[in-house]
Amino acid sequence: MLPQKQAEEAIVASFNETEQDGNGKEEGEERAEEPQPMFSMKSLLWHGGSVWDAWFSCASNQVAQVLLTLPYSFSQLGMLSGLLLQLFYGFMGSWTAYLISVLYVEYRTRKEKENVSFKNHVIQWFEVLDGLLGPYWKAVGLAFNCTFLLFGSVIQLIACASNIYYINDRLDKRTWTYIFGACCATTVFIPSFHNYRMWSFLGLAMTTYTAWYLTVAALVNGQVEGATHSAPTKLVLYFTGATNILYTFGGHAVTVEIMHAMWKPQKFKYIYLVATLYVFTLTLPSAAAMYWAFGDQLLTHANAFSLLPKSRFRDAAVILMLIHQFITFGFACTPLYFVWEKVIGMHGTKSICLRALARLPVVIPIWFLAIIFPFFGPINSTVGALLVSFTVYIIPSLAHMLTYRKASARQNAAEKPPFFLPSWTAMYVVNAFVVVWVLVVGFGLGGWASMANFIEQVDTFGLFAKCYQCPKAPVAAPAPQKPAKQH
């Protein structure tokens, strides 16, 4: 037993050696021989790899523009279903994030035993699947993850254009999409998740303000005259709203990259759960208050800002959400940048400018898709049903079951079952429930409802819609004709 214990200690030590050291040095950088200062502005703002950095990244990435569409989902689901499904999918999402973290540690541990070095290389989810289950799983993971991240980035651009319109409507939403596409392209200069320390903190502060602004503004303005709360009324709307909530707690597409940026990634296990508990304090009050105040009006207003009166507080919330959506765009795009760099052989390049130039082709299709499908709200549900259901819930659960299907794998597992579920059999039961539930309710019923709603939006507004759900300008009455002169 003693040699085995020493081997385990050596593996844990190797985690720390290949990550950042206490002075904030990134993996792959040569450590300076002279002593570094204990505090520096660069270390404070730029180099992040602590548990707190990971928590800020998870919480900030989880609540972005979806905060503005949850009241719309409540108008489809009703108050009770909206509250219960948020809690249900929040805890389910935390469970599958835990599974991803376990599989990452298992993969990393096995590779460390083979003396594999990860200097200048960021481990990604599809590589974990490849190392544990083989190339077919790698292909499936890569396809779902990249497509999800692609459309996640598209959604951020759509949200930027939708939000800024409520401050400045002199330009239509499509024009704003062009402008913000150029702005978000600057994320190519952010090297990795090590460098999101300041952005993650600011992003969470911004969504916290916006969530409580929505809550307070809805309560202060009170219920609109004649407000009705008829949901749920149609199965299509009910499962569309449910799938949007499934998407809300499905920010796992960047979990492995966030873990890899940590100095001690084995400490990630419960970070996502704690982040989700904080997110509940933002999403539950804001969505409930907005639905109470406006009721069925939200069915035709996917963006919560559209129903609140213009004020300096609303303008501040819009501006803060715009900045946060820029940050979230970077979160979603960074793993895509890594994949593209590996494809073209640029991932090990140390020049930030050269890497930024190589990354630009990733932004162009995102920009184009945001202009084709500018449907704020319905696109969230569609992405949730068709992509998040597999990427975030089904694939991690199946991968965990298959990785530990043999007794030898369970005996030598780098991470044992958690203290609250100490049996491998119980873990299999929970994983099987997640797979069946999400496959039937999320992908099956949710996919049917979301696609039906999405197609309806295309039929109503058309592709390349210039200004989705914008108020229609009043039609001027025709000028009265002068009576003809009598000759």
PDB file of N, CA and C in Angstrom, residues 400-465:
ATOM      1  N   HIS A 400     -19.427   8.641 -17.922  1.00  0.00           N
ATOM      2  CA  HIS A 400     -19.077   8.205 -16.562  1.00  0.00           C
ATOM      3  C   HIS A 400     -19.442   6.743 -16.353  1.00  0.00           C
ATOM      4  N   MET A 401     -20.631   6.359 -16.820  1.00  0.00           N
ATOM      5  CA  MET A 401     -21.067   4.963 -16.664  1.00  0.00           C
ATOM      6  C   MET A 401     -20.130   4.004 -17.393  1.00  0.00           C
ATOM      7  N   LEU A 402     -19.719   4.360 -18.607  1.00  0.00           N
ATOM      8  CA  LEU A 402     -18.863   3.470 -19.396  1.00  0.00           C
ATOM      9  C   LEU A 402     -17.420   3.454 -18.898  1.00  0.00           C
ATOM     10  N   THR A 403     -16.942   4.599 -18.419  1.00  0.00           N
ATOM     11  CA  THR A 403     -15.566   4.657 -17.910  1.00  0.00           C
ATOM     12  C   THR A 403     -15.378   3.742 -16.705  1.00  0.00           C
ATOM     13  N   TYR A 404     -16.400   3.674 -15.847  1.00  0.00           N
ATOM     14  CA  TYR A 404     -16.287   2.884 -14.610  1.00  0.00           C
ATOM     15  C   TYR A 404     -17.166   1.630 -14.650  1.00  0.00           C
ATOM     16  N   ARG A 405     -17.384   1.091 -15.853  1.00  0.00           N
ATOM     17  CA  ARG A 405     -18.233  -0.092 -15.954  1.00  0.00           C
ATOM     18  C   ARG A 405     -17.532  -1.345 -15.425  1.00  0.00           C
ATOM     19  N   LYS A 406     -16.192  -1.367 -15.427  1.00  0.00           N
ATOM     20  CA  LYS A 406     -15.454  -2.538 -14.961  1.00  0.00           C
ATOM     21  C   LYS A 406     -15.051  -2.369 -13.496  1.00  0.00           C
ATOM     22  N   ALA A 407     -14.987  -3.487 -12.802  1.00  0.00           N
ATOM     23  CA  ALA A 407     -14.634  -3.453 -11.378  1.00  0.00           C
ATOM     24  C   ALA A 407     -13.221  -2.899 -11.177  1.00  0.00           C
ATOM     25  N   SER A 408     -12.304  -3.222 -12.086  1.00  0.00           N
ATOM     26  CA  SER A 408     -10.930  -2.738 -11.955  1.00  0.00           C
ATOM     27  C   SER A 408     -10.869  -1.216 -12.083  1.00  0.00           C
ATOM     28  N   ALA A 409     -11.680  -0.653 -12.984  1.00  0.00           N
ATOM     29  CA  ALA A 409     -11.703   0.806 -13.163  1.00  0.00           C
ATOM     30  C   ALA A 409     -12.251   1.487 -11.910  1.00  0.00           C
ATOM     31  N   ARG A 410     -13.270   0.867 -11.306  1.00  0.00           N
ATOM     32  CA  ARG A 410     -13.838   1.443 -10.078  1.00  0.00           C
ATOM     33  C   ARG A 410     -12.850   1.340  -8.918  1.00  0.00           C
ATOM     34  N   GLN A 411     -12.135   0.239  -8.861  1.00  0.00           N
ATOM     35  CA  GLN A 411     -11.176   0.042  -7.766  1.00  0.00           C
ATOM     36  C   GLN A 411     -10.011   1.017  -7.856  1.00  0.00           C
ATOM     37  N   ASN A 412      -9.572   1.322  -9.082  1.00  0.00           N
ATOM     38  CA  ASN A 412      -8.420   2.202  -9.275  1.00  0.00           C
ATOM     39  C   ASN A 412      -8.817   3.635  -9.631  1.00  0.00           C
ATOM     40  N   ALA A 413     -10.080   3.978  -9.428  1.00  0.00           N
ATOM     41  CA  ALA A 413     -10.567   5.305  -9.812  1.00  0.00           C
ATOM     42  C   ALA A 413      -9.812   6.401  -9.067  1.00  0.00           C
ATOM     43  N   ALA A 414      -9.467   7.453  -9.788  1.00  0.00           N
ATOM     44  CA  ALA A 414      -8.781   8.592  -9.163  1.00  0.00           C
ATOM     45  C   ALA A 414      -9.695   9.315  -8.189  1.00  0.00           C
ATOM     46  N   GLU A 415     -11.000   9.315  -8.480  1.00  0.00           N
ATOM     47  CA  GLU A 415     -11.993   9.951  -7.602  1.00  0.00           C
ATOM     48  C   GLU A 415     -13.054   8.924  -7.248  1.00  0.00           C
ATOM     49  N   LYS A 416     -13.261   8.707  -5.954  1.00  0.00           N
ATOM     50  CA  LYS A 416     -14.288   7.773  -5.495  1.00  0.00           C
ATOM     51  C   LYS A 416     -15.650   8.474  -5.482  1.00  0.00           C
ATOM     52  N   PRO A 417     -16.759   7.728  -5.363  1.00  0.00           N
ATOM     53  CA  PRO A 417     -18.086   8.358  -5.299  1.00  0.00           C
ATOM     54  C   PRO A 417     -18.145   9.407  -4.189  1.00  0.00           C
ATOM     55  N   PRO A 418     -18.978  10.444  -4.358  1.00  0.00           N
ATOM     56  CA  PRO A 418     -19.037  11.531  -3.372  1.00  0.00           C
ATOM     57  C   PRO A 418     -19.623  11.074  -2.052  1.00  0.00           C
ATOM     58  N   PHE A 419     -19.398  11.874  -1.019  1.00  0.00           N
ATOM     59  CA  PHE A 419     -19.836  11.491   0.332  1.00  0.00           C
ATOM     60  C   PHE A 419     -21.359  11.399   0.427  1.00  0.00           C
ATOM     61  N   PHE A 420     -22.087  12.186  -0.387  1.00  0.00           N
ATOM     62  CA  PHE A 420     -23.547  12.175  -0.301  1.00  0.00           C
ATOM     63  C   PHE A 420     -24.171  11.053  -1.140  1.00  0.00           C
ATOM     64  N   LEU A 421     -23.340  10.337  -1.928  1.00  0.00           N
ATOM     65  CA  LEU A 421     -23.826   9.228  -2.740  1.00  0.00           C
ATOM     66  C   LEU A 421     -22.698   8.206  -2.831  1.00  0.00           C
ATOM     67  N   PRO A 422     -22.370   7.549  -1.712  1.00  0.00           N
ATOM     68  CA  PRO A 422     -21.126   6.765  -1.628  1.00  0.00           C
ATOM     69  C   PRO A 422     -21.148   5.419  -2.343  1.00  0.00           C
ATOM     70  N   SER A 423     -22.188   5.104  -3.093  1.00  0.00           N
ATOM     71  CA  SER A 423     -22.292   3.803  -3.753  1.00  0.00           C
ATOM     72  C   SER A 423     -22.185   3.975  -5.266  1.00  0.00           C
ATOM     73  N   TRP A 424     -21.388   3.111  -5.926  1.00  0.00           N
ATOM     74  CA  TRP A 424     -21.292   3.139  -7.384  1.00  0.00           C
ATOM     75  C   TRP A 424     -22.639   2.800  -8.020  1.00  0.00           C
ATOM     76  N   THR A 425     -23.394   1.905  -7.400  1.00  0.00           N
ATOM     77  CA  THR A 425     -24.721   1.543  -7.926  1.00  0.00           C
ATOM     78  C   THR A 425     -25.652   2.745  -7.918  1.00  0.00           C
ATOM     79  N   ALA A 426     -25.621   3.511  -6.824  1.00  0.00           N
ATOM     80  CA  ALA A 426     -26.464   4.704  -6.741  1.00  0.00           C
ATOM     81  C   ALA A 426     -26.079   5.722  -7.812  1.00  0.00           C
ATOM     82  N   MET A 427     -24.776   5.842  -8.078  1.00  0.00           N
ATOM     83  CA  MET A 427     -24.333   6.763  -9.123  1.00  0.00           C
ATOM     84  C   MET A 427     -24.849   6.316 -10.490  1.00  0.00           C
ATOM     85  N   TYR A 428     -24.836   5.004 -10.735  1.00  0.00           N
ATOM     86  CA  TYR A 428     -25.354   4.486 -12.000  1.00  0.00           C
ATOM     87  C   TYR A 428     -26.845   4.784 -12.136  1.00  0.00           C
ATOM     88  N   VAL A 429     -27.578   4.631 -11.056  1.00  0.00           N
ATOM     89  CA  VAL A 429     -29.027   4.896 -11.092  1.00  0.00           C
ATOM     90  C   VAL A 429     -29.284   6.370 -11.416  1.00  0.00           C
ATOM     91  N   VAL A 430     -28.561   7.277 -10.758  1.00  0.00           N
ATOM     92  CA  VAL A 430     -28.738   8.711 -11.008  1.00  0.00           C
ATOM     93  C   VAL A 430     -28.365   9.042 -12.450  1.00  0.00           C
ATOM     94  N   ASN A 431     -27.249   8.510 -12.919  1.00  0.00           N
ATOM     95  CA  ASN A 431     -26.822   8.777 -14.293  1.00  0.00           C
ATOM     96  C   ASN A 431     -27.836   8.258 -15.316  1.00  0.00           C
ATOM     97  N   ALA A 432     -28.368   7.069 -15.066  1.00  0.00           N
ATOM     98  CA  ALA A 432     -29.363   6.505 -15.984  1.00  0.00           C
ATOM     99  C   ALA A 432     -30.627   7.364 -16.001  1.00  0.00           C
ATOM    100  N   PHE A 433     -31.027   7.861 -14.825  1.00  0.00           N
ATOM    101  CA  PHE A 433     -32.204   8.741 -14.765  1.00  0.00           C
ATOM    102  C   PHE A 433     -31.980  10.014 -15.575  1.00  0.00           C
ATOM    103  N   VAL A 434     -30.789  10.611 -15.451  1.00  0.00           N
ATOM    104  CA  VAL A 434     -30.473  11.829 -16.196  1.00  0.00           C
ATOM    105  C   VAL A 434     -30.546  11.570 -17.692  1.00  0.00           C
ATOM    106  N   VAL A 435     -29.971  10.457 -18.142  1.00  0.00           N
ATOM    107  CA  VAL A 435     -29.955  10.138 -19.571  1.00  0.00           C
ATOM    108  C   VAL A 435     -31.383   9.981 -20.103  1.00  0.00           C
ATOM    109  N   VAL A 436     -32.203   9.195 -19.412  1.00  0.00           N
ATOM    110  CA  VAL A 436     -33.563   8.922 -19.884  1.00  0.00           C
ATOM    111  C   VAL A 436     -34.406  10.193 -19.846  1.00  0.00           C
ATOM    112  N   TRP A 437     -34.339  10.932 -18.748  1.00  0.00           N
ATOM    113  CA  TRP A 437     -35.154  12.148 -18.605  1.00  0.00           C
ATOM    114  C   TRP A 437     -34.828  13.166 -19.696  1.00  0.00           C
ATOM    115  N   VAL A 438     -33.549  13.452 -19.865  1.00  0.00           N
ATOM    116  CA  VAL A 438     -33.156  14.485 -20.824  1.00  0.00           C
ATOM    117  C   VAL A 438     -33.404  14.018 -22.252  1.00  0.00           C
ATOM    118  N   LEU A 439     -33.208  12.715 -22.508  1.00  0.00           N
ATOM    119  CA  LEU A 439     -33.447  12.201 -23.856  1.00  0.00           C
ATOM    120  C   LEU A 439     -34.926  12.318 -24.233  1.00  0.00           C
ATOM    121  N   VAL A 440     -35.805  11.993 -23.292  1.00  0.00           N
ATOM    122  CA  VAL A 440     -37.247  12.016 -23.581  1.00  0.00           C
ATOM    123  C   VAL A 440     -37.817  13.428 -23.472  1.00  0.00           C
ATOM    124  N   VAL A 441     -37.578  14.084 -22.332  1.00  0.00           N
ATOM    125  CA  VAL A 441     -38.210  15.381 -22.073  1.00  0.00           C
ATOM    126  C   VAL A 441     -37.438  16.527 -22.726  1.00  0.00           C
ATOM    127  N   GLY A 442     -36.102  16.504 -22.579  1.00  0.00           N
ATOM    128  CA  GLY A 442     -35.308  17.602 -23.117  1.00  0.00           C
ATOM    129  C   GLY A 442     -35.147  17.544 -24.617  1.00  0.00           C
ATOM    130  N   PHE A 443     -34.599  16.427 -25.118  1.00  0.00           N
ATOM    131  CA  PHE A 443     -34.341  16.306 -26.547  1.00  0.00           C
ATOM    132  C   PHE A 443     -35.616  15.976 -27.333  1.00  0.00           C
ATOM    133  N   GLY A 444     -36.406  15.025 -26.836  1.00  0.00           N
ATOM    134  CA  GLY A 444     -37.599  14.594 -27.565  1.00  0.00           C
ATOM    135  C   GLY A 444     -38.692  15.654 -27.586  1.00  0.00           C
ATOM    136  N   LEU A 445     -39.358  15.829 -26.442  1.00  0.00           N
ATOM    137  CA  LEU A 445     -40.455  16.797 -26.360  1.00  0.00           C
ATOM    138  C   LEU A 445     -39.956  18.227 -26.515  1.00  0.00           C
ATOM    139  N   GLY A 446     -38.817  18.521 -25.889  1.00  0.00           N
ATOM    140  CA  GLY A 446     -38.261  19.866 -25.998  1.00  0.00           C
ATOM    141  C   GLY A 446     -37.829  20.192 -27.419  1.00  0.00           C
ATOM    142  N   GLY A 447     -37.227  19.213 -28.101  1.00  0.00           N
ATOM    143  CA  GLY A 447     -36.808  19.434 -29.478  1.00  0.00           C
ATOM    144  C   GLY A 447     -37.994  19.681 -30.394  1.00  0.00           C
ATOM    145  N   TRP A 448     -39.050  18.882 -30.216  1.00  0.00           N
ATOM    146  CA  TRP A 448     -40.265  19.081 -31.026  1.00  0.00           C
ATOM    147  C   TRP A 448     -40.851  20.471 -30.800  1.00  0.00           C
ATOM    148  N   ALA A 449     -41.009  20.856 -29.535  1.00  0.00           N
ATOM    149  CA  ALA A 449     -41.623  22.148 -29.226  1.00  0.00           C
ATOM    150  C   ALA A 449     -40.753  23.311 -29.689  1.00  0.00           C
ATOM    151  N   SER A 450     -39.448  23.231 -29.438  1.00  0.00           N
ATOM    152  CA  SER A 450     -38.548  24.333 -29.779  1.00  0.00           C
ATOM    153  C   SER A 450     -38.455  24.529 -31.289  1.00  0.00           C
ATOM    154  N   MET A 451     -38.361  23.426 -32.029  1.00  0.00           N
ATOM    155  CA  MET A 451     -38.289  23.546 -33.480  1.00  0.00           C
ATOM    156  C   MET A 451     -39.590  24.084 -34.056  1.00  0.00           C
ATOM    157  N   ALA A 452     -40.721  23.664 -33.502  1.00  0.00           N
ATOM    158  CA  ALA A 452     -42.008  24.185 -33.972  1.00  0.00           C
ATOM    159  C   ALA A 452     -42.093  25.688 -33.736  1.00  0.00           C
ATOM    160  N   ASN A 453     -41.654  26.129 -32.553  1.00  0.00           N
ATOM    161  CA  ASN A 453     -41.669  27.558 -32.230  1.00  0.00           C
ATOM    162  C   ASN A 453     -40.680  28.321 -33.098  1.00  0.00           C
ATOM    163  N   PHE A 454     -39.506  27.732 -33.328  1.00  0.00           N
ATOM    164  CA  PHE A 454     -38.474  28.385 -34.138  1.00  0.00           C
ATOM    165  C   PHE A 454     -38.949  28.547 -35.585  1.00  0.00           C
ATOM    166  N   ILE A 455     -39.556  27.509 -36.131  1.00  0.00           N
ATOM    167  CA  ILE A 455     -40.059  27.575 -37.512  1.00  0.00           C
ATOM    168  C   ILE A 455     -41.159  28.629 -37.632  1.00  0.00           C
ATOM    169  N   GLU A 456     -41.983  28.730 -36.585  1.00  0.00           N
ATOM    170  CA  GLU A 456     -43.033  29.761 -36.587  1.00  0.00           C
ATOM    171  C   GLU A 456     -42.427  31.166 -36.647  1.00  0.00           C
ATOM    172  N   GLN A 457     -41.305  31.360 -35.915  1.00  0.00           N
ATOM    173  CA  GLN A 457     -40.642  32.668 -35.943  1.00  0.00           C
ATOM    174  C   GLN A 457     -40.077  32.956 -37.339  1.00  0.00           C
ATOM    175  N   VAL A 458     -39.502  31.929 -37.975  1.00  0.00           N
ATOM    176  CA  VAL A 458     -38.964  32.117 -39.325  1.00  0.00           C
ATOM    177  C   VAL A 458     -40.087  32.474 -40.296  1.00  0.00           C
ATOM    178  N   ASP A 459     -41.235  31.771 -40.176  1.00  0.00           N
ATOM    179  CA  ASP A 459     -42.372  32.059 -41.052  1.00  0.00           C
ATOM    180  C   ASP A 459     -42.916  33.459 -40.825  1.00  0.00           C
ATOM    181  N   THR A 460     -42.871  33.910 -39.551  1.00  0.00           N
ATOM    182  CA  THR A 460     -43.432  35.224 -39.221  1.00  0.00           C
ATOM    183  C   THR A 460     -42.494  36.353 -39.609  1.00  0.00           C
ATOM    184  N   PHE A 461     -41.223  36.222 -39.268  1.00  0.00           N
ATOM    185  CA  PHE A 461     -40.277  37.324 -39.453  1.00  0.00           C
ATOM    186  C   PHE A 461     -39.335  37.115 -40.633  1.00  0.00           C
ATOM    187  N   GLY A 462     -39.144  35.861 -41.058  1.00  0.00           N
ATOM    188  CA  GLY A 462     -38.234  35.568 -42.158  1.00  0.00           C
ATOM    189  C   GLY A 462     -36.784  35.530 -41.714  1.00  0.00           C
ATOM    190  N   LEU A 463     -35.939  34.868 -42.523  1.00  0.00           N
ATOM    191  CA  LEU A 463     -34.505  34.877 -42.253  1.00  0.00           C
ATOM    192  C   LEU A 463     -33.954  36.281 -42.508  1.00  0.00           C
ATOM    193  N   PHE A 464     -32.825  36.576 -41.882  1.00  0.00           N
ATOM    194  CA  PHE A 464     -32.197  37.899 -42.000  1.00  0.00           C
ATOM    195  C   PHE A 464     -33.160  39.012 -41.559  1.00  0.00           C
ATOM    196  N   ALA A 465     -34.001  38.718 -40.557  1.00  0.00           N
ATOM    197  CA  ALA A 465     -34.954  39.733 -40.083  1.00  0.00           C
ATOM    198  C   ALA A 465     -34.212  40.996 -39.661  1.00  0.00           C
TER     199      ALA A 465
END
